[in-house]
Amino acid sequence: SPNGEHIALAISHPNHYEIYTVDPNGNGLTALTRPASALLRTFPHNVAPTWSPDGRQIAFLSNRDGGWAVYVMGWDGSNQRRLPVDVEINYRFQTEQVIGWGK
């Protein structure tokens, strides 16, 4: 985060990725994204988190609605919503940075 209090990262699970925050010392691991249900056949991926300049929001990529799209949420995982960004995204799970915040 811009203030150095948290790190946002995507963690690989057996069949999908989710976004978490953790303190710089490795404590306080907190899940920000989760599958909508444990009964899903295929779990969506949530990847590539990036902090807003003020540290109040995190933008990320998700394929929860089918294809890859840009989403944003509060720093605590609240208010997750898809942004109306009409651009083709090809995420290959190579830890590539795909999105960033303008100033």
mmCIF file of N, CA and C in Angstrom:
data_model
loop_
_atom_site.group_PDB
_atom_site.id
_atom_site.type_symbol
_atom_site.label_atom_id
_atom_site.label_comp_id
_atom_site.label_asym_id
_atom_site.label_seq_id
_atom_site.Cartn_x
_atom_site.Cartn_y
_atom_site.Cartn_z
ATOM 1 N N SER A 1 0.850 -1.185 0.000
ATOM 2 C CA SER A 1 0.000 0.000 0.000
ATOM 3 C C SER A 1 0.891 1.243 0.000
ATOM 4 N N PRO A 2 0.382 2.359 -0.452
ATOM 5 C CA PRO A 2 1.207 3.569 -0.495
ATOM 6 C C PRO A 2 1.802 3.970 0.858
ATOM 7 N N ASN A 3 1.099 3.646 1.952
ATOM 8 C CA ASN A 3 1.626 4.000 3.279
ATOM 9 C C ASN A 3 2.526 2.914 3.862
ATOM 10 N N GLY A 4 2.714 1.806 3.137
ATOM 11 C CA GLY A 4 3.604 0.741 3.582
ATOM 12 C C GLY A 4 3.047 -0.171 4.651
ATOM 13 N N GLU A 5 1.757 -0.050 4.971
ATOM 14 C CA GLU A 5 1.172 -0.865 6.040
ATOM 15 C C GLU A 5 0.694 -2.233 5.589
ATOM 16 N N HIS A 6 0.415 -2.416 4.297
ATOM 17 C CA HIS A 6 -0.090 -3.691 3.793
ATOM 18 C C HIS A 6 0.519 -4.004 2.440
ATOM 19 N N ILE A 7 0.564 -5.289 2.131
ATOM 20 C CA ILE A 7 0.973 -5.772 0.822
ATOM 21 C C ILE A 7 -0.220 -6.517 0.245
ATOM 22 N N ALA A 8 -0.581 -6.209 -1.000
ATOM 23 C CA ALA A 8 -1.647 -6.945 -1.685
ATOM 24 C C ALA A 8 -0.987 -7.957 -2.606
ATOM 25 N N LEU A 9 -1.487 -9.185 -2.579
ATOM 26 C CA LEU A 9 -0.901 -10.237 -3.403
ATOM 27 C C LEU A 9 -1.962 -11.250 -3.796
ATOM 28 N N ALA A 10 -1.693 -11.973 -4.871
ATOM 29 C CA ALA A 10 -2.555 -13.067 -5.305
ATOM 30 C C ALA A 10 -1.891 -14.370 -4.873
ATOM 31 N N ILE A 11 -2.665 -15.236 -4.248
ATOM 32 C CA ILE A 11 -2.148 -16.522 -3.769
ATOM 33 C C ILE A 11 -2.825 -17.642 -4.557
ATOM 34 N N SER A 12 -2.016 -18.582 -5.010
ATOM 35 C CA SER A 12 -2.505 -19.711 -5.776
ATOM 36 C C SER A 12 -3.074 -20.770 -4.840
ATOM 37 N N HIS A 13 -4.282 -21.186 -5.135
ATOM 38 C CA HIS A 13 -4.917 -22.324 -4.476
ATOM 39 C C HIS A 13 -4.853 -23.492 -5.464
ATOM 40 N N PRO A 14 -5.273 -24.683 -5.089
ATOM 41 C CA PRO A 14 -5.156 -25.813 -6.024
ATOM 42 C C PRO A 14 -5.777 -25.574 -7.398
ATOM 43 N N ASN A 15 -6.862 -24.804 -7.472
ATOM 44 C CA ASN A 15 -7.531 -24.630 -8.767
ATOM 45 C C ASN A 15 -7.902 -23.185 -9.095
ATOM 46 N N HIS A 16 -7.384 -22.222 -8.353
ATOM 47 C CA HIS A 16 -7.690 -20.821 -8.630
ATOM 48 C C HIS A 16 -6.788 -19.909 -7.790
ATOM 49 N N TYR A 17 -6.813 -18.611 -8.114
ATOM 50 C CA TYR A 17 -6.081 -17.587 -7.362
ATOM 51 C C TYR A 17 -7.065 -16.679 -6.642
ATOM 52 N N GLU A 18 -6.662 -16.207 -5.468
ATOM 53 C CA GLU A 18 -7.443 -15.225 -4.717
ATOM 54 C C GLU A 18 -6.506 -14.108 -4.253
ATOM 55 N N ILE A 19 -7.081 -12.946 -3.942
ATOM 56 C CA ILE A 19 -6.309 -11.778 -3.513
ATOM 57 C C ILE A 19 -6.383 -11.640 -2.002
ATOM 58 N N TYR A 20 -5.236 -11.354 -1.417
ATOM 59 C CA TYR A 20 -5.087 -11.190 0.033
ATOM 60 C C TYR A 20 -4.283 -9.923 0.318
ATOM 61 N N THR A 21 -4.368 -9.482 1.562
ATOM 62 C CA THR A 21 -3.410 -8.501 2.071
ATOM 63 C C THR A 21 -2.686 -9.136 3.245
ATOM 64 N N VAL A 22 -1.480 -8.642 3.495
ATOM 65 C CA VAL A 22 -0.663 -9.120 4.604
ATOM 66 C C VAL A 22 0.176 -7.948 5.098
ATOM 67 N N ASP A 23 0.522 -7.944 6.357
ATOM 68 C CA ASP A 23 1.424 -6.936 6.898
ATOM 69 C C ASP A 23 2.825 -7.183 6.356
ATOM 70 N N PRO A 24 3.655 -6.149 6.267
ATOM 71 C CA PRO A 24 5.026 -6.332 5.755
ATOM 72 C C PRO A 24 5.838 -7.380 6.516
ATOM 73 N N ASN A 25 5.495 -7.630 7.787
ATOM 74 C CA ASN A 25 6.224 -8.628 8.570
ATOM 75 C C ASN A 25 5.679 -10.047 8.376
ATOM 76 N N GLY A 26 4.658 -10.198 7.495
ATOM 77 C CA GLY A 26 4.109 -11.519 7.205
ATOM 78 C C GLY A 26 2.917 -11.909 8.054
ATOM 79 N N ASN A 27 2.514 -11.075 8.978
ATOM 80 C CA ASN A 27 1.355 -11.368 9.835
ATOM 81 C C ASN A 27 0.079 -10.781 9.233
ATOM 82 N N GLY A 28 -1.039 -11.223 9.740
ATOM 83 C CA GLY A 28 -2.321 -10.643 9.377
ATOM 84 C C GLY A 28 -2.795 -10.953 7.971
ATOM 85 N N LEU A 29 -2.543 -12.158 7.478
ATOM 86 C CA LEU A 29 -3.010 -12.533 6.150
ATOM 87 C C LEU A 29 -4.541 -12.478 6.116
ATOM 88 N N THR A 30 -5.093 -11.686 5.195
ATOM 89 C CA THR A 30 -6.536 -11.483 5.117
ATOM 90 C C THR A 30 -7.015 -11.683 3.687
ATOM 91 N N ALA A 31 -7.989 -12.572 3.503
ATOM 92 C CA ALA A 31 -8.567 -12.807 2.173
ATOM 93 C C ALA A 31 -9.477 -11.647 1.804
ATOM 94 N N LEU A 32 -9.274 -11.085 0.615
ATOM 95 C CA LEU A 32 -10.140 -10.015 0.121
ATOM 96 C C LEU A 32 -11.151 -10.537 -0.892
ATOM 97 N N THR A 33 -10.783 -11.577 -1.637
ATOM 98 C CA THR A 33 -11.700 -12.190 -2.601
ATOM 99 C C THR A 33 -11.884 -13.652 -2.218
ATOM 100 N N ARG A 34 -13.062 -14.185 -2.569
ATOM 101 C CA ARG A 34 -13.397 -15.583 -2.285
ATOM 102 C C ARG A 34 -14.353 -16.092 -3.359
ATOM 103 N N PRO A 35 -14.396 -17.399 -3.585
ATOM 104 C CA PRO A 35 -15.414 -17.931 -4.506
ATOM 105 C C PRO A 35 -16.811 -17.643 -3.963
ATOM 106 N N ALA A 36 -17.749 -17.408 -4.865
ATOM 107 C CA ALA A 36 -19.135 -17.133 -4.453
ATOM 108 C C ALA A 36 -19.757 -18.334 -3.754
ATOM 109 N N SER A 37 -19.294 -19.534 -4.092
ATOM 110 C CA SER A 37 -19.825 -20.762 -3.510
ATOM 111 C C SER A 37 -18.763 -21.852 -3.601
ATOM 112 N N ALA A 38 -18.750 -22.724 -2.621
ATOM 113 C CA ALA A 38 -17.835 -23.869 -2.663
ATOM 114 C C ALA A 38 -18.354 -24.950 -3.602
ATOM 115 N N LEU A 39 -19.556 -24.780 -4.130
ATOM 116 C CA LEU A 39 -20.164 -25.778 -5.002
ATOM 117 C C LEU A 39 -19.920 -25.516 -6.485
ATOM 118 N N LEU A 40 -19.120 -24.517 -6.801
ATOM 119 C CA LEU A 40 -18.822 -24.218 -8.204
ATOM 120 C C LEU A 40 -17.981 -25.325 -8.827
ATOM 121 N N ARG A 41 -18.228 -25.612 -10.084
ATOM 122 C CA ARG A 41 -17.393 -26.586 -10.799
ATOM 123 C C ARG A 41 -16.026 -26.007 -11.096
ATOM 124 N N THR A 42 -16.009 -24.755 -11.519
ATOM 125 C CA THR A 42 -14.769 -24.060 -11.831
ATOM 126 C C THR A 42 -14.734 -22.778 -11.025
ATOM 127 N N PHE A 43 -13.678 -22.598 -10.254
ATOM 128 C CA PHE A 43 -13.542 -21.384 -9.473
ATOM 129 C C PHE A 43 -12.921 -20.281 -10.320
ATOM 130 N N PRO A 44 -13.420 -19.058 -10.212
ATOM 131 C CA PRO A 44 -12.820 -17.960 -10.958
ATOM 132 C C PRO A 44 -11.493 -17.541 -10.320
ATOM 133 N N HIS A 45 -10.684 -16.872 -11.109
ATOM 134 C CA HIS A 45 -9.403 -16.341 -10.645
ATOM 135 C C HIS A 45 -9.532 -14.848 -10.361
ATOM 136 N N ASN A 46 -8.848 -14.398 -9.320
ATOM 137 C CA ASN A 46 -8.721 -12.986 -8.983
ATOM 138 C C ASN A 46 -7.226 -12.725 -8.841
ATOM 139 N N VAL A 47 -6.678 -11.850 -9.696
ATOM 140 C CA VAL A 47 -5.224 -11.692 -9.800
ATOM 141 C C VAL A 47 -4.836 -10.227 -10.015
ATOM 142 N N ALA A 48 -3.530 -9.988 -10.021
ATOM 143 C CA ALA A 48 -2.917 -8.710 -10.406
ATOM 144 C C ALA A 48 -3.416 -7.512 -9.597
ATOM 145 N N PRO A 49 -3.405 -7.593 -8.260
ATOM 146 C CA PRO A 49 -3.871 -6.441 -7.479
ATOM 147 C C PRO A 49 -2.915 -5.259 -7.587
ATOM 148 N N THR A 50 -3.479 -4.066 -7.625
ATOM 149 C CA THR A 50 -2.682 -2.842 -7.634
ATOM 150 C C THR A 50 -3.399 -1.771 -6.809
ATOM 151 N N TRP A 51 -2.658 -1.103 -5.946
ATOM 152 C CA TRP A 51 -3.211 -0.102 -5.033
ATOM 153 C C TRP A 51 -3.523 1.203 -5.756
ATOM 154 N N SER A 52 -4.580 1.871 -5.328
ATOM 155 C CA SER A 52 -4.840 3.232 -5.786
ATOM 156 C C SER A 52 -3.814 4.150 -5.118
ATOM 157 N N PRO A 53 -3.528 5.300 -5.704
ATOM 158 C CA PRO A 53 -2.532 6.202 -5.114
ATOM 159 C C PRO A 53 -2.828 6.602 -3.668
ATOM 160 N N ASP A 54 -4.114 6.687 -3.302
ATOM 161 C CA ASP A 54 -4.454 7.060 -1.926
ATOM 162 C C ASP A 54 -4.576 5.857 -0.994
ATOM 163 N N GLY A 55 -4.422 4.635 -1.520
ATOM 164 C CA GLY A 55 -4.460 3.434 -0.699
ATOM 165 C C GLY A 55 -5.839 3.005 -0.255
ATOM 166 N N ARG A 56 -6.880 3.639 -0.767
ATOM 167 C CA ARG A 56 -8.240 3.305 -0.339
ATOM 168 C C ARG A 56 -8.894 2.225 -1.186
ATOM 169 N N GLN A 57 -8.328 1.950 -2.373
ATOM 170 C CA GLN A 57 -8.915 0.961 -3.267
ATOM 171 C C GLN A 57 -7.835 0.083 -3.888
ATOM 172 N N ILE A 58 -8.263 -1.073 -4.366
ATOM 173 C CA ILE A 58 -7.380 -1.996 -5.071
ATOM 174 C C ILE A 58 -8.073 -2.380 -6.369
ATOM 175 N N ALA A 59 -7.386 -2.180 -7.482
ATOM 176 C CA ALA A 59 -7.884 -2.657 -8.769
ATOM 177 C C ALA A 59 -7.287 -4.047 -8.993
ATOM 178 N N PHE A 60 -8.008 -4.896 -9.712
ATOM 179 C CA PHE A 60 -7.526 -6.260 -9.960
ATOM 180 C C PHE A 60 -8.226 -6.825 -11.181
ATOM 181 N N LEU A 61 -7.737 -7.942 -11.654
ATOM 182 C CA LEU A 61 -8.354 -8.656 -12.768
ATOM 183 C C LEU A 61 -9.096 -9.867 -12.232
ATOM 184 N N SER A 62 -10.211 -10.185 -12.865
ATOM 185 C CA SER A 62 -10.965 -11.378 -12.502
ATOM 186 C C SER A 62 -11.659 -11.920 -13.744
ATOM 187 N N ASN A 63 -11.849 -13.226 -13.755
ATOM 188 C CA ASN A 63 -12.650 -13.848 -14.808
ATOM 189 C C ASN A 63 -13.943 -14.413 -14.221
ATOM 190 N N ARG A 64 -14.421 -13.813 -13.143
ATOM 191 C CA ARG A 64 -15.616 -14.302 -12.445
ATOM 192 C C ARG A 64 -16.881 -14.225 -13.288
ATOM 193 N N ASP A 65 -16.908 -13.364 -14.305
ATOM 194 C CA ASP A 65 -18.079 -13.255 -15.181
ATOM 195 C C ASP A 65 -17.829 -13.884 -16.538
ATOM 196 N N GLY A 66 -16.830 -14.742 -16.647
ATOM 197 C CA GLY A 66 -16.501 -15.375 -17.924
ATOM 198 C C GLY A 66 -15.124 -14.958 -18.390
ATOM 199 N N GLY A 67 -15.043 -13.912 -19.207
ATOM 200 C CA GLY A 67 -13.756 -13.413 -19.686
ATOM 201 C C GLY A 67 -13.095 -12.504 -18.665
ATOM 202 N N TRP A 68 -11.826 -12.189 -18.897
ATOM 203 C CA TRP A 68 -11.087 -11.312 -17.995
ATOM 204 C C TRP A 68 -11.640 -9.895 -18.057
ATOM 205 N N ALA A 69 -11.713 -9.248 -16.892
ATOM 206 C CA ALA A 69 -12.191 -7.875 -16.791
ATOM 207 C C ALA A 69 -11.495 -7.190 -15.623
ATOM 208 N N VAL A 70 -11.563 -5.864 -15.611
ATOM 209 C CA VAL A 70 -10.983 -5.067 -14.531
ATOM 210 C C VAL A 70 -12.052 -4.822 -13.474
ATOM 211 N N TYR A 71 -11.682 -5.070 -12.232
ATOM 212 C CA TYR A 71 -12.556 -4.842 -11.082
ATOM 213 C C TYR A 71 -11.853 -3.907 -10.115
ATOM 214 N N VAL A 72 -12.620 -3.348 -9.198
ATOM 215 C CA VAL A 72 -12.055 -2.518 -8.137
ATOM 216 C C VAL A 72 -12.795 -2.863 -6.850
ATOM 217 N N MET A 73 -12.104 -2.717 -5.722
ATOM 218 C CA MET A 73 -12.705 -2.976 -4.408
ATOM 219 C C MET A 73 -12.066 -2.043 -3.392
ATOM 220 N N GLY A 74 -12.707 -1.916 -2.246
ATOM 221 C CA GLY A 74 -12.109 -1.188 -1.143
ATOM 222 C C GLY A 74 -10.863 -1.917 -0.667
ATOM 223 N N TRP A 75 -9.986 -1.232 0.042
ATOM 224 C CA TRP A 75 -8.726 -1.827 0.519
ATOM 225 C C TRP A 75 -8.977 -3.047 1.400
ATOM 226 N N ASP A 76 -10.192 -3.145 1.961
ATOM 227 C CA ASP A 76 -10.546 -4.254 2.845
ATOM 228 C C ASP A 76 -11.359 -5.338 2.136
ATOM 229 N N GLY A 77 -11.506 -5.238 0.806
ATOM 230 C CA GLY A 77 -12.267 -6.220 0.039
ATOM 231 C C GLY A 77 -13.727 -5.859 -0.162
ATOM 232 N N SER A 78 -14.151 -4.751 0.385
ATOM 233 C CA SER A 78 -15.555 -4.339 0.284
ATOM 234 C C SER A 78 -15.869 -3.747 -1.089
ATOM 235 N N ASN A 79 -17.156 -3.737 -1.415
ATOM 236 C CA ASN A 79 -17.679 -3.053 -2.595
ATOM 237 C C ASN A 79 -16.980 -3.472 -3.896
ATOM 238 N N GLN A 80 -16.854 -4.762 -4.132
ATOM 239 C CA GLN A 80 -16.225 -5.258 -5.356
ATOM 240 C C GLN A 80 -17.160 -5.034 -6.527
ATOM 241 N N ARG A 81 -16.609 -4.427 -7.586
ATOM 242 C CA ARG A 81 -17.425 -4.139 -8.746
ATOM 243 C C ARG A 81 -16.588 -4.120 -10.025
ATOM 244 N N ARG A 82 -17.228 -4.481 -11.104
ATOM 245 C CA ARG A 82 -16.570 -4.488 -12.412
ATOM 246 C C ARG A 82 -16.550 -3.074 -12.968
ATOM 247 N N LEU A 83 -15.426 -2.693 -13.553
ATOM 248 C CA LEU A 83 -15.322 -1.379 -14.175
ATOM 249 C C LEU A 83 -15.676 -1.489 -15.658
ATOM 250 N N PRO A 84 -16.282 -0.448 -16.214
ATOM 251 C CA PRO A 84 -16.663 -0.487 -17.630
ATOM 252 C C PRO A 84 -15.474 -0.197 -18.547
ATOM 253 N N VAL A 85 -14.502 -1.094 -18.531
ATOM 254 C CA VAL A 85 -13.308 -0.958 -19.356
ATOM 255 C C VAL A 85 -13.448 -1.923 -20.529
ATOM 256 N N ASP A 86 -13.527 -1.379 -21.722
ATOM 257 C CA ASP A 86 -13.743 -2.200 -22.904
ATOM 258 C C ASP A 86 -12.418 -2.411 -23.631
ATOM 259 N N VAL A 87 -11.624 -3.343 -23.114
ATOM 260 C CA VAL A 87 -10.344 -3.680 -23.723
ATOM 261 C C VAL A 87 -10.118 -5.184 -23.536
ATOM 262 N N GLU A 88 -9.556 -5.825 -24.536
ATOM 263 C CA GLU A 88 -9.291 -7.255 -24.433
ATOM 264 C C GLU A 88 -8.115 -7.497 -23.487
ATOM 265 N N ILE A 89 -8.288 -8.416 -22.565
ATOM 266 C CA ILE A 89 -7.248 -8.739 -21.583
ATOM 267 C C ILE A 89 -6.849 -10.195 -21.766
ATOM 268 N N ASN A 90 -5.560 -10.429 -21.855
ATOM 269 C CA ASN A 90 -5.041 -11.781 -21.987
ATOM 270 C C ASN A 90 -4.056 -12.005 -20.840
ATOM 271 N N TYR A 91 -4.539 -12.554 -19.749
ATOM 272 C CA TYR A 91 -3.694 -12.803 -18.572
ATOM 273 C C TYR A 91 -3.175 -14.228 -18.635
ATOM 274 N N ARG A 92 -1.862 -14.419 -18.476
ATOM 275 C CA ARG A 92 -1.244 -15.730 -18.651
ATOM 276 C C ARG A 92 -0.645 -16.313 -17.365
ATOM 277 N N PHE A 93 -0.958 -15.727 -16.206
ATOM 278 C CA PHE A 93 -0.461 -16.241 -14.928
ATOM 279 C C PHE A 93 1.064 -16.237 -14.861
ATOM 280 N N GLN A 94 1.681 -15.227 -15.424
ATOM 281 C CA GLN A 94 3.135 -15.082 -15.396
ATOM 282 C C GLN A 94 3.544 -13.912 -14.496
ATOM 283 N N THR A 95 2.711 -13.537 -13.565
ATOM 284 C CA THR A 95 2.923 -12.408 -12.643
ATOM 285 C C THR A 95 3.151 -11.102 -13.394
ATOM 286 N N GLU A 96 2.603 -11.013 -14.599
ATOM 287 C CA GLU A 96 2.726 -9.773 -15.359
ATOM 288 C C GLU A 96 1.826 -8.686 -14.772
ATOM 289 N N GLN A 97 2.297 -7.453 -14.822
ATOM 290 C CA GLN A 97 1.448 -6.340 -14.403
ATOM 291 C C GLN A 97 0.571 -5.972 -15.585
ATOM 292 N N VAL A 98 -0.721 -5.973 -15.370
ATOM 293 C CA VAL A 98 -1.644 -5.734 -16.457
ATOM 294 C C VAL A 98 -2.365 -4.399 -16.292
ATOM 295 N N ILE A 99 -2.555 -3.963 -15.057
ATOM 296 C CA ILE A 99 -3.272 -2.714 -14.821
ATOM 297 C C ILE A 99 -2.483 -1.844 -13.855
ATOM 298 N N GLY A 100 -2.786 -0.577 -13.867
ATOM 299 C CA GLY A 100 -2.169 0.372 -12.941
ATOM 300 C C GLY A 100 -3.074 1.595 -12.832
ATOM 301 N N TRP A 101 -2.818 2.419 -11.844
ATOM 302 C CA TRP A 101 -3.629 3.617 -11.605
ATOM 303 C C TRP A 101 -2.949 4.824 -12.237
ATOM 304 N N GLY A 102 -3.731 5.644 -12.922
ATOM 305 C CA GLY A 102 -3.237 6.934 -13.409
ATOM 306 C C GLY A 102 -3.376 7.960 -12.288
ATOM 307 N N LYS A 103 -2.706 9.058 -12.425
ATOM 308 C CA LYS A 103 -2.827 10.100 -11.390
ATOM 309 C C LYS A 103 -3.613 11.261 -11.909
#
